[in-house]
Amino acid sequence: MIRNRLSYLAILIFLGVLSCGPDDVFLSGDISVNEIEDKTNYQIPLIVENTNGSDITLNGTSIKFENGIYELKEAGFYEMTIDESEPLSFVLLDGERGEAEWGLKKWTTSLPDFDTQFDDEMQIVHPVYACDGIEIPFVLRAGNWNIQSDVSLQGRSENGELFNIKYGTGIFSSDLTDANKLEISIAGDVYSYEVQDYTNEIITLPDYIGSDYEIPANMQVLIQHDTEIAANATLIINSGCSVLVGAGKNITVNGNIIVKGAHEAPVLVTCNDSTKLFGGFIAEGNRSQIDVENCFFTRFGFHSGEGYHYGHANHQALFKMKNANASFSNCYFYNSPGQVFYPESSQLKLENCVVSKVKTTGEILGGNIIIKDSYFSDFPDDSPNYQNSDNDALYINMADAQISNSMFMYTKDDGIDSGAGGGGTIEIDSCRFEACFHEGLALSSIEPSIKKHTITNSLFIGCQQGIELGYSSSNHSVSINNCNFSHNHIGIRYGDNYKNDVNGTMIVKGATFKNNDKDYWNMVRQNWGGKDDKLIVN
């Protein structure tokens, strides 16, 4: 592709003519209005010349040419009428985003309007013991959190760490003062916290755990080497413990793990070097059981090379599981370049959890996932900077799912991508999808997969597209009931940004729309048009 504009214009002058085939990508530059071809892609900016003084209507609005020139600067789908001719369609692509956003306006997320006062209760959870050189993570919940929460605040620790509480939830980490104290300022209020030093000797976990092994409460634990838990063994970690894992080290779980943290004394699992990452837990093939409550996990996902290309993320997961059962309640996953979960044919349950500032929560490959009352945000951050790295909050592939009363927001890609080739039954109720660069919900499948999505009582706010049914099997049904779509580019989309078969069916009942650029868009790229019998609105 020729990227230099001056070089491109010189070629235009030399050739004296423009031509391109249907649905080909064409470069930006000058073009006569009469040379724009139907069902063709161009790249912004496109400078349209109207030397004949024709009457031009663009997307239903008459446009005025200054000195015979009109510059199109915004990516999107355009319909143009020249004088009395039949309308023609073309797409302008953004040079950075390309065909991933075919026909769509370039979308950038923005932070919420932050409140300057907060009079309700602030719930702050953190480990109660300090380890030398290790940051302490803090989770903050403003008031009685639920998916309708609109409290957004900015805070600062006395060490200078800035953090955002978005829609009722925030998370950050900080070093403590020499006295193991920390002050946090939020909306003019100051909160003071103090942690204790461990008084017992450090427990060094053996490399092989062949029988049940229980760590007492309030202990500092060191895992220096790759460690294996035998098939008949259970590792039990009690409240108030800090588990420090060596950089790059993994724990292979052939047996079971039970973590018994408490709200007042959660467990911390992190790397023993605050500048590095530990690996993760690998539980494959033995029906391992992992039960964790009230636990922080930070600085994990060391590996990304050969042997660790897990799914779309191409990165190690904190929990790599196969034929396993895992349950996490009141757990907090924070600060990793990798993913949290990569379960294959496993059962996974998350309840009242927070996932933030990671590449993705992970990819669910087969099996089942249940999510309740949980918060997913910042994949990998909440900046307005675009990334093309599959930063979905969650990816569901060939699995069943039941997801309720949870938030998915501030993603560089999708809130939930429930796609790829396999089937599954996915039920989403009373969830909030907000500030996603692409879709709040991206749905897809391939023939002859049987897939069913049911979405009820959910909110889609500030996404490029609220819900999209893209490439899909004729056995793929999507039911959308009593959902709200506001301030999106597209509320509901039937169609795919690529030239793929779209054969599924969407049925929409009781939806409400407010301040979207388009409430519905029935547009399949293959034929540059919709399938009226496949998008049914009641």
Short mmCIF file of C-alpha atoms in Angstrom, two decimals, residues 74-532:
data_model
loop_
_atom_site.label_atom_id
_atom_site.label_comp_id
_atom_site.label_asym_id
_atom_site.label_seq_id
_atom_site.Cartn_x
_atom_site.Cartn_y
_atom_site.Cartn_z
CA GLU A 74 -14.69 10.31 8.69
CA ALA A 75 -14.70 6.54 8.27
CA GLY A 76 -18.10 4.96 7.75
CA PHE A 77 -20.76 3.79 5.33
CA TYR A 78 -21.94 6.28 2.71
CA GLU A 79 -24.82 6.42 0.25
CA MET A 80 -24.46 9.03 -2.47
CA THR A 81 -26.95 10.32 -5.01
CA ILE A 82 -25.68 12.31 -7.99
CA ASP A 83 -28.40 14.44 -9.60
CA GLU A 84 -31.28 12.05 -10.32
CA SER A 85 -29.23 8.87 -10.54
CA GLU A 86 -29.72 5.75 -8.45
CA PRO A 87 -27.90 5.88 -5.08
CA LEU A 88 -24.49 4.25 -4.89
CA SER A 89 -22.83 2.93 -1.75
CA PHE A 90 -19.22 3.09 -0.66
CA VAL A 91 -17.23 2.69 2.52
CA LEU A 92 -14.45 4.85 3.87
CA LEU A 93 -11.92 2.97 5.98
CA ASP A 94 -9.70 4.40 8.66
CA GLY A 95 -6.03 3.75 7.91
CA GLU A 96 -5.28 2.45 11.41
CA ARG A 97 -8.42 0.40 12.03
CA GLY A 98 -8.91 -0.94 8.50
CA GLU A 99 -11.51 -3.59 7.64
CA ALA A 100 -11.98 -4.55 11.29
CA GLU A 101 -14.31 -1.55 11.40
CA TRP A 102 -15.78 -1.80 7.89
CA GLY A 103 -18.62 0.67 7.42
CA LEU A 104 -18.31 2.04 10.96
CA LYS A 105 -17.30 5.34 12.42
CA LYS A 106 -13.95 5.33 14.19
CA TRP A 107 -14.81 4.88 17.85
CA THR A 108 -12.92 6.03 20.91
CA THR A 109 -14.04 5.56 24.50
CA SER A 110 -14.01 8.32 27.10
CA LEU A 111 -13.92 8.34 30.87
CA PRO A 112 -17.09 9.09 32.81
CA ASP A 113 -17.83 12.46 34.34
CA PHE A 114 -16.25 12.17 37.77
CA ASP A 115 -18.17 13.27 40.83
CA THR A 116 -16.55 15.79 43.17
CA GLN A 117 -18.48 14.69 46.25
CA PHE A 118 -19.35 11.33 47.74
CA ASP A 119 -21.43 10.97 50.88
CA ASP A 120 -22.08 7.23 50.94
CA GLU A 121 -19.99 4.44 52.44
CA MET A 122 -16.69 3.55 50.72
CA GLN A 123 -15.83 -0.13 51.09
CA ILE A 124 -12.10 -0.77 50.75
CA VAL A 125 -10.65 -4.29 50.79
CA HIS A 126 -6.91 -5.00 51.02
CA PRO A 127 -4.46 -7.53 52.46
CA VAL A 128 -3.75 -6.87 56.14
CA TYR A 129 -0.11 -7.95 56.19
CA ALA A 130 2.89 -6.40 54.45
CA CYS A 131 5.77 -8.16 52.67
CA ASP A 132 9.05 -6.33 52.09
CA GLY A 133 9.14 -4.70 48.67
CA ILE A 134 5.68 -5.91 47.64
CA GLU A 135 2.89 -3.48 46.73
CA ILE A 136 -0.44 -3.80 48.48
CA PRO A 137 -3.53 -3.97 46.20
CA PHE A 138 -6.73 -2.14 47.16
CA VAL A 139 -10.26 -2.72 45.84
CA LEU A 140 -12.75 0.11 46.33
CA ARG A 141 -16.53 -0.20 46.17
CA ALA A 142 -18.63 2.98 46.36
CA GLY A 143 -21.95 2.47 48.11
CA ASN A 144 -24.16 -0.51 47.37
CA TRP A 145 -22.67 -1.62 44.05
CA ASN A 146 -24.85 -2.95 41.22
CA ILE A 147 -25.00 -2.58 37.43
CA GLN A 148 -26.95 0.67 37.77
CA SER A 149 -24.15 2.27 39.80
CA ASP A 150 -23.24 5.67 38.41
CA VAL A 151 -20.78 6.81 41.07
CA SER A 152 -17.44 7.67 39.44
CA LEU A 153 -14.63 9.22 41.46
CA GLN A 154 -10.94 9.94 41.13
CA GLY A 155 -8.47 9.19 43.88
CA ARG A 156 -4.83 9.58 44.80
CA SER A 157 -2.64 7.81 47.31
CA GLU A 158 -0.12 9.70 49.41
CA ASN A 159 2.58 8.06 47.25
CA GLY A 160 1.14 9.71 44.15
CA GLU A 161 -0.68 6.77 42.55
CA LEU A 162 -3.73 8.02 40.66
CA PHE A 163 -6.73 5.74 40.24
CA ASN A 164 -10.28 5.86 38.92
CA ILE A 165 -13.40 4.47 40.50
CA LYS A 166 -15.68 3.94 37.52
CA TYR A 167 -19.36 3.17 38.08
CA GLY A 168 -18.84 2.15 41.65
CA THR A 169 -15.63 0.08 41.49
CA GLY A 170 -11.89 0.75 41.36
CA ILE A 171 -8.63 -1.08 42.00
CA PHE A 172 -5.01 0.02 42.39
CA SER A 173 -1.83 -0.97 44.22
CA SER A 174 0.66 1.02 46.24
CA ASP A 175 3.80 0.84 48.33
CA LEU A 176 3.32 1.67 51.98
CA THR A 177 5.19 4.11 54.19
CA ASP A 178 7.89 2.87 56.52
CA ALA A 179 5.22 2.61 59.19
CA ASN A 180 3.08 0.34 56.97
CA LYS A 181 0.50 3.08 56.58
CA LEU A 182 -1.20 4.65 53.60
CA GLU A 183 -3.55 7.57 53.13
CA ILE A 184 -5.94 7.68 50.20
CA SER A 185 -7.73 10.83 49.06
CA ILE A 186 -11.06 10.42 47.23
CA ALA A 187 -13.32 13.34 46.33
CA GLY A 188 -11.95 15.45 49.18
CA ASP A 189 -12.17 12.72 51.82
CA VAL A 190 -9.09 11.05 53.29
CA TYR A 191 -9.04 7.36 54.23
CA SER A 192 -6.18 5.99 56.35
CA TYR A 193 -5.06 2.36 56.33
CA GLU A 194 -2.47 0.41 58.26
CA VAL A 195 -1.19 -3.13 57.79
CA GLN A 196 0.90 -5.37 60.00
CA ASP A 197 4.25 -7.09 59.59
CA TYR A 198 4.37 -10.86 59.64
CA THR A 199 5.89 -12.12 62.88
CA ASN A 200 6.33 -15.80 61.98
CA GLU A 201 9.10 -17.30 59.90
CA ILE A 202 8.53 -17.58 56.15
CA ILE A 203 7.20 -20.94 55.00
CA THR A 204 8.99 -22.23 51.91
CA LEU A 205 6.70 -24.55 49.98
CA PRO A 206 8.31 -27.81 48.80
CA ASP A 207 8.68 -28.45 45.07
CA TYR A 208 6.46 -31.53 45.33
CA ILE A 209 3.36 -31.81 47.53
CA GLY A 210 2.46 -35.48 47.69
CA SER A 211 -0.17 -35.35 50.42
CA ASP A 212 -2.52 -32.83 52.00
CA TYR A 213 -0.68 -29.68 53.03
CA GLU A 214 -2.32 -26.87 55.05
CA ILE A 215 -0.80 -23.45 55.58
CA PRO A 216 -1.98 -21.79 58.80
CA ALA A 217 -3.55 -18.34 58.78
CA ASN A 218 -1.44 -15.18 58.63
CA MET A 219 1.72 -16.70 57.17
CA GLN A 220 4.14 -15.52 54.52
CA VAL A 221 4.73 -18.30 51.96
CA LEU A 222 7.48 -18.55 49.38
CA ILE A 223 7.33 -20.69 46.21
CA GLN A 224 10.85 -20.58 44.80
CA HIS A 225 10.66 -23.27 42.12
CA ASP A 226 8.17 -24.90 39.79
CA THR A 227 5.91 -26.82 42.13
CA GLU A 228 3.64 -29.83 41.67
CA ILE A 229 0.60 -30.86 43.70
CA ALA A 230 0.00 -34.61 43.40
CA ALA A 231 -3.31 -36.07 42.26
CA ASN A 232 -4.25 -37.24 45.76
CA ALA A 233 -3.13 -34.05 47.51
CA THR A 234 -4.86 -30.82 48.51
CA LEU A 235 -3.08 -27.54 49.22
CA ILE A 236 -5.03 -25.40 51.70
CA ILE A 237 -4.14 -21.73 52.21
CA ASN A 238 -5.82 -19.92 55.11
CA SER A 239 -6.78 -16.27 55.60
CA GLY A 240 -4.22 -13.51 55.90
CA CYS A 241 -1.51 -15.38 54.00
CA SER A 242 0.72 -13.85 51.34
CA VAL A 243 1.99 -16.32 48.74
CA LEU A 244 5.05 -15.02 46.91
CA VAL A 245 5.91 -16.96 43.75
CA GLY A 246 9.27 -16.79 41.99
CA ALA A 247 9.52 -15.02 38.66
CA GLY A 248 8.33 -17.28 35.85
CA LYS A 249 7.50 -20.17 38.20
CA ASN A 250 4.41 -22.35 37.72
CA ILE A 251 2.31 -24.48 40.06
CA THR A 252 1.08 -27.70 38.46
CA VAL A 253 -2.16 -28.80 40.09
CA ASN A 254 -2.87 -32.50 39.64
CA GLY A 255 -4.84 -32.49 42.88
CA ASN A 256 -6.75 -29.66 44.54
CA ILE A 257 -6.30 -26.13 45.89
CA ILE A 258 -8.47 -24.48 48.53
CA VAL A 259 -7.91 -20.83 49.45
CA LYS A 260 -9.83 -19.70 52.56
CA GLY A 261 -9.35 -15.97 52.63
CA ALA A 262 -11.65 -13.74 54.67
CA HIS A 263 -13.14 -10.33 53.87
CA GLU A 264 -11.21 -8.85 56.79
CA ALA A 265 -8.04 -10.82 55.96
CA PRO A 266 -7.83 -11.74 52.28
CA VAL A 267 -5.04 -13.84 50.81
CA LEU A 268 -2.51 -12.29 48.40
CA VAL A 269 -0.84 -14.30 45.60
CA THR A 270 1.79 -12.36 43.68
CA CYS A 271 5.37 -12.44 42.39
CA ASN A 272 8.17 -12.28 44.94
CA ASP A 273 9.81 -9.54 42.85
CA SER A 274 7.69 -6.41 42.38
CA THR A 275 9.37 -5.73 39.03
CA LYS A 276 8.64 -9.18 37.56
CA LEU A 277 5.82 -11.71 37.04
CA PHE A 278 5.22 -15.23 38.20
CA GLY A 279 3.77 -17.82 35.81
CA GLY A 280 0.49 -19.43 36.80
CA PHE A 281 -1.42 -22.50 37.89
CA ILE A 282 -1.70 -25.40 35.46
CA ALA A 283 -4.47 -27.91 36.20
CA GLU A 284 -4.97 -30.39 33.37
CA GLY A 285 -6.50 -33.79 32.97
CA ASN A 286 -7.20 -34.95 36.51
CA ARG A 287 -10.54 -33.40 37.46
CA SER A 288 -8.72 -31.00 39.75
CA GLN A 289 -10.81 -28.90 42.12
CA ILE A 290 -9.88 -25.26 42.75
CA ASP A 291 -11.94 -23.32 45.33
CA VAL A 292 -10.84 -19.78 46.16
CA GLU A 293 -12.48 -17.07 48.22
CA ASN A 294 -11.34 -13.59 49.28
CA CYS A 295 -8.05 -13.56 47.40
CA PHE A 296 -5.99 -11.04 45.40
CA PHE A 297 -3.95 -12.22 42.38
CA THR A 298 -1.43 -9.78 40.88
CA ARG A 299 1.66 -9.83 38.67
CA PHE A 300 1.06 -13.17 36.91
CA GLY A 301 1.37 -14.43 33.31
CA PHE A 302 5.14 -14.45 32.83
CA HIS A 303 5.24 -16.65 29.73
CA SER A 304 4.23 -15.80 26.18
CA GLY A 305 6.54 -17.96 24.08
CA GLU A 306 6.43 -21.54 22.84
CA GLY A 307 4.07 -23.70 24.82
CA TYR A 308 2.11 -20.74 26.15
CA HIS A 309 0.18 -19.55 23.10
CA TYR A 310 -3.19 -19.94 24.80
CA GLY A 311 -6.08 -18.99 22.53
CA HIS A 312 -6.64 -15.49 21.15
CA ALA A 313 -4.48 -13.91 23.84
CA ASN A 314 -1.39 -15.90 22.81
CA HIS A 315 -0.22 -15.58 26.39
CA GLN A 316 -0.02 -17.60 29.58
CA ALA A 317 -3.10 -17.70 31.80
CA LEU A 318 -3.09 -17.42 35.57
CA PHE A 319 -5.26 -20.57 35.60
CA LYS A 320 -4.77 -22.99 32.69
CA MET A 321 -7.28 -25.78 33.21
CA LYS A 322 -8.51 -28.89 31.45
CA ASN A 323 -11.31 -31.10 32.77
CA ALA A 324 -11.20 -29.14 36.02
CA ASN A 325 -13.71 -27.50 38.35
CA ALA A 326 -12.94 -24.04 39.70
CA SER A 327 -14.88 -21.57 41.82
CA PHE A 328 -13.84 -18.04 42.80
CA SER A 329 -15.80 -15.74 45.11
CA ASN A 330 -14.76 -12.26 46.24
CA CYS A 331 -11.55 -12.53 44.25
CA TYR A 332 -9.58 -9.75 42.56
CA PHE A 333 -7.37 -10.21 39.51
CA TYR A 334 -5.16 -7.24 38.65
CA ASN A 335 -2.13 -6.04 36.71
CA SER A 336 -0.88 -8.59 34.19
CA PRO A 337 0.07 -8.55 30.50
CA GLY A 338 -1.56 -11.97 30.18
CA GLN A 339 -4.97 -13.51 30.75
CA VAL A 340 -6.65 -14.82 33.88
CA PHE A 341 -8.31 -18.04 32.69
CA TYR A 342 -7.91 -20.54 29.89
CA PRO A 343 -10.23 -23.44 30.77
CA GLU A 344 -10.80 -26.33 28.36
CA SER A 345 -13.84 -28.56 28.99
CA SER A 346 -13.97 -27.25 32.53
CA GLN A 347 -16.51 -25.78 34.95
CA LEU A 348 -15.74 -22.24 36.06
CA LYS A 349 -17.70 -20.01 38.44
CA LEU A 350 -17.00 -16.38 39.35
CA GLU A 351 -19.06 -14.57 41.97
CA ASN A 352 -18.50 -11.02 43.21
CA CYS A 353 -15.11 -10.82 41.52
CA VAL A 354 -13.15 -7.92 39.98
CA VAL A 355 -10.89 -8.26 36.93
CA SER A 356 -8.92 -5.20 35.83
CA LYS A 357 -5.82 -4.10 33.92
CA VAL A 358 -5.08 -7.42 32.23
CA LYS A 359 -4.99 -8.32 28.54
CA THR A 360 -8.26 -10.27 28.82
CA THR A 361 -10.14 -12.29 31.41
CA GLY A 362 -9.51 -15.19 29.07
CA GLU A 363 -11.00 -17.65 26.64
CA ILE A 364 -13.57 -20.25 27.68
CA LEU A 365 -13.07 -23.28 25.45
CA GLY A 366 -15.85 -25.77 26.01
CA GLY A 367 -17.47 -26.59 29.32
CA ASN A 368 -19.47 -24.02 31.25
CA ILE A 369 -18.94 -20.65 32.92
CA ILE A 370 -21.17 -18.95 35.51
CA ILE A 371 -20.60 -15.30 36.36
CA LYS A 372 -22.55 -13.39 39.01
CA ASP A 373 -22.25 -9.90 40.49
CA SER A 374 -18.81 -9.24 38.99
CA TYR A 375 -16.95 -6.29 37.48
CA PHE A 376 -14.65 -6.41 34.44
CA SER A 377 -12.86 -3.25 33.32
CA ASP A 378 -9.66 -1.88 31.74
CA PHE A 379 -8.46 -4.32 29.08
CA PRO A 380 -5.68 -3.45 29.32
CA ASP A 381 -6.41 0.12 30.53
CA ASP A 382 -9.03 2.88 30.34
CA SER A 383 -7.09 5.24 28.08
CA PRO A 384 -8.51 6.46 24.73
CA ASN A 385 -5.58 4.83 22.88
CA TYR A 386 -6.53 2.14 20.37
CA GLN A 387 -4.87 -1.30 20.38
CA ASN A 388 -5.40 -4.19 17.99
CA SER A 389 -4.57 -7.03 20.40
CA ASP A 390 -7.85 -8.90 20.99
CA ASN A 391 -8.45 -7.12 24.28
CA ASP A 392 -11.91 -8.58 24.95
CA ALA A 393 -13.10 -8.56 28.53
CA LEU A 394 -14.12 -12.20 27.93
CA TYR A 395 -14.04 -14.65 25.02
CA ILE A 396 -16.50 -17.58 25.01
CA ASN A 397 -15.78 -20.35 22.52
CA MET A 398 -17.86 -23.55 22.28
CA ALA A 399 -19.13 -23.21 25.85
CA ASP A 400 -22.34 -22.70 27.76
CA ALA A 401 -22.58 -19.60 29.94
CA GLN A 402 -24.90 -18.02 32.51
CA ILE A 403 -23.91 -14.43 33.23
CA SER A 404 -25.89 -12.08 35.48
CA ASN A 405 -25.66 -8.71 37.21
CA SER A 406 -22.15 -7.98 35.94
CA MET A 407 -20.32 -5.12 34.21
CA PHE A 408 -18.03 -5.37 31.17
CA MET A 409 -16.39 -2.09 30.23
CA TYR A 410 -13.36 -0.18 28.95
CA THR A 411 -12.12 -2.73 26.44
CA LYS A 412 -9.98 -2.11 23.36
CA ASP A 413 -12.05 -4.78 21.60
CA ASP A 414 -15.34 -6.36 22.80
CA GLY A 415 -17.07 -6.65 26.14
CA ILE A 416 -17.84 -10.31 25.45
CA ASP A 417 -16.87 -12.03 22.21
CA SER A 418 -19.03 -15.14 22.06
CA GLY A 419 -17.84 -16.49 18.78
CA ALA A 420 -15.62 -18.84 16.82
CA GLY A 421 -16.91 -22.06 15.33
CA GLY A 422 -18.63 -23.98 18.07
CA GLY A 423 -22.09 -23.97 19.56
CA GLY A 424 -23.41 -23.34 23.03
CA THR A 425 -26.22 -21.83 25.06
CA ILE A 426 -25.38 -18.43 26.49
CA GLU A 427 -27.75 -16.58 28.83
CA ILE A 428 -27.00 -12.98 29.80
CA ASP A 429 -29.29 -11.18 32.24
CA SER A 430 -29.10 -7.76 33.89
CA CYS A 431 -25.59 -6.92 32.70
CA ARG A 432 -23.98 -3.65 31.64
CA PHE A 433 -21.68 -3.25 28.63
CA GLU A 434 -20.02 0.12 28.35
CA ALA A 435 -17.10 1.93 26.67
CA CYS A 436 -16.03 -0.87 24.30
CA PHE A 437 -14.01 0.15 21.25
CA HIS A 438 -15.88 -2.48 19.24
CA GLU A 439 -18.92 -4.51 20.34
CA GLY A 440 -20.45 -4.76 23.76
CA LEU A 441 -21.49 -8.25 22.65
CA ALA A 442 -19.98 -9.81 19.52
CA LEU A 443 -21.80 -13.01 18.53
CA SER A 444 -20.77 -15.51 15.85
CA SER A 445 -20.63 -19.17 14.82
CA ILE A 446 -20.08 -21.34 11.75
CA GLU A 447 -22.20 -24.01 10.07
CA PRO A 448 -23.64 -26.31 11.27
CA SER A 449 -23.12 -25.22 14.90
CA ILE A 450 -26.17 -24.88 17.12
CA LYS A 451 -25.85 -21.76 19.22
CA LYS A 452 -28.38 -19.80 21.24
CA HIS A 453 -27.92 -16.40 22.85
CA THR A 454 -30.55 -14.92 25.16
CA ILE A 455 -29.90 -11.37 26.38
CA THR A 456 -32.37 -9.78 28.81
CA ASN A 457 -32.65 -6.62 30.90
CA SER A 458 -29.16 -5.40 29.96
CA LEU A 459 -27.58 -2.02 29.20
CA PHE A 460 -25.34 -1.16 26.23
CA ILE A 461 -23.75 2.27 26.54
CA GLY A 462 -21.03 4.07 24.61
CA CYS A 463 -19.89 1.16 22.42
CA GLN A 464 -19.13 1.22 18.71
CA GLN A 465 -21.86 -1.44 18.39
CA GLY A 466 -24.02 -2.61 21.26
CA ILE A 467 -24.74 -6.12 19.96
CA GLU A 468 -23.55 -7.60 16.66
CA LEU A 469 -24.52 -10.92 15.14
CA GLY A 470 -21.71 -11.45 12.66
CA TYR A 471 -20.73 -14.54 10.71
CA SER A 472 -23.15 -17.19 11.83
CA SER A 473 -24.73 -20.57 11.33
CA SER A 474 -28.32 -20.93 10.18
CA ASN A 475 -28.77 -22.71 13.54
CA HIS A 476 -27.72 -19.63 15.50
CA SER A 477 -30.54 -17.73 17.24
CA VAL A 478 -30.25 -14.50 19.22
CA SER A 479 -33.08 -13.26 21.44
CA ILE A 480 -32.81 -9.71 22.83
CA ASN A 481 -35.44 -8.80 25.41
CA ASN A 482 -36.02 -5.54 27.30
CA CYS A 483 -32.53 -4.15 26.73
CA ASN A 484 -31.47 -0.50 26.63
CA PHE A 485 -29.09 0.96 24.03
CA SER A 486 -27.76 4.48 24.46
CA HIS A 487 -24.93 6.64 23.09
CA ASN A 488 -23.58 3.88 20.82
CA HIS A 489 -22.61 4.31 17.18
CA ILE A 490 -24.84 1.31 16.30
CA GLY A 491 -27.31 -0.12 18.78
CA ILE A 492 -28.00 -3.53 17.18
CA ARG A 493 -26.17 -4.83 14.11
CA TYR A 494 -27.03 -7.76 11.89
CA GLY A 495 -24.03 -8.40 9.67
CA ASP A 496 -20.28 -8.84 9.61
CA ASN A 497 -17.40 -6.46 8.89
CA TYR A 498 -15.78 -9.14 6.74
CA LYS A 499 -17.04 -11.05 3.69
CA ASN A 500 -18.39 -13.98 5.71
CA ASP A 501 -21.69 -15.88 5.61
CA VAL A 502 -24.26 -14.42 8.00
CA ASN A 503 -27.18 -16.82 8.42
CA GLY A 504 -28.31 -16.55 12.04
CA THR A 505 -31.50 -14.90 13.27
CA MET A 506 -31.98 -11.99 15.68
CA ILE A 507 -35.31 -11.33 17.39
CA VAL A 508 -35.60 -8.08 19.34
CA LYS A 509 -38.42 -7.38 21.80
CA GLY A 510 -39.02 -4.43 24.10
CA ALA A 511 -35.75 -2.62 23.33
CA THR A 512 -35.32 1.09 24.09
CA PHE A 513 -32.92 3.39 22.25
CA LYS A 514 -31.48 6.79 23.06
CA ASN A 515 -28.84 8.94 21.35
CA ASN A 516 -27.35 6.23 19.12
CA ASP A 517 -26.09 7.22 15.67
CA LYS A 518 -28.16 4.29 14.39
CA ASP A 519 -30.48 2.18 16.50
CA TYR A 520 -30.40 -0.77 14.06
CA TRP A 521 -28.16 -1.58 11.13
CA ASN A 522 -29.02 -4.55 8.94
CA MET A 523 -25.91 -4.71 6.78
CA VAL A 524 -24.18 -7.85 5.49
CA ARG A 525 -20.97 -7.03 3.71
CA GLN A 526 -21.26 -9.93 1.28
CA ASN A 527 -24.12 -8.25 -0.53
CA TRP A 528 -23.84 -4.67 0.78
CA GLY A 529 -27.35 -4.98 2.11
CA GLY A 530 -29.49 -6.52 4.80
CA LYS A 531 -31.48 -9.69 5.31
CA ASP A 532 -34.90 -8.48 6.35
#
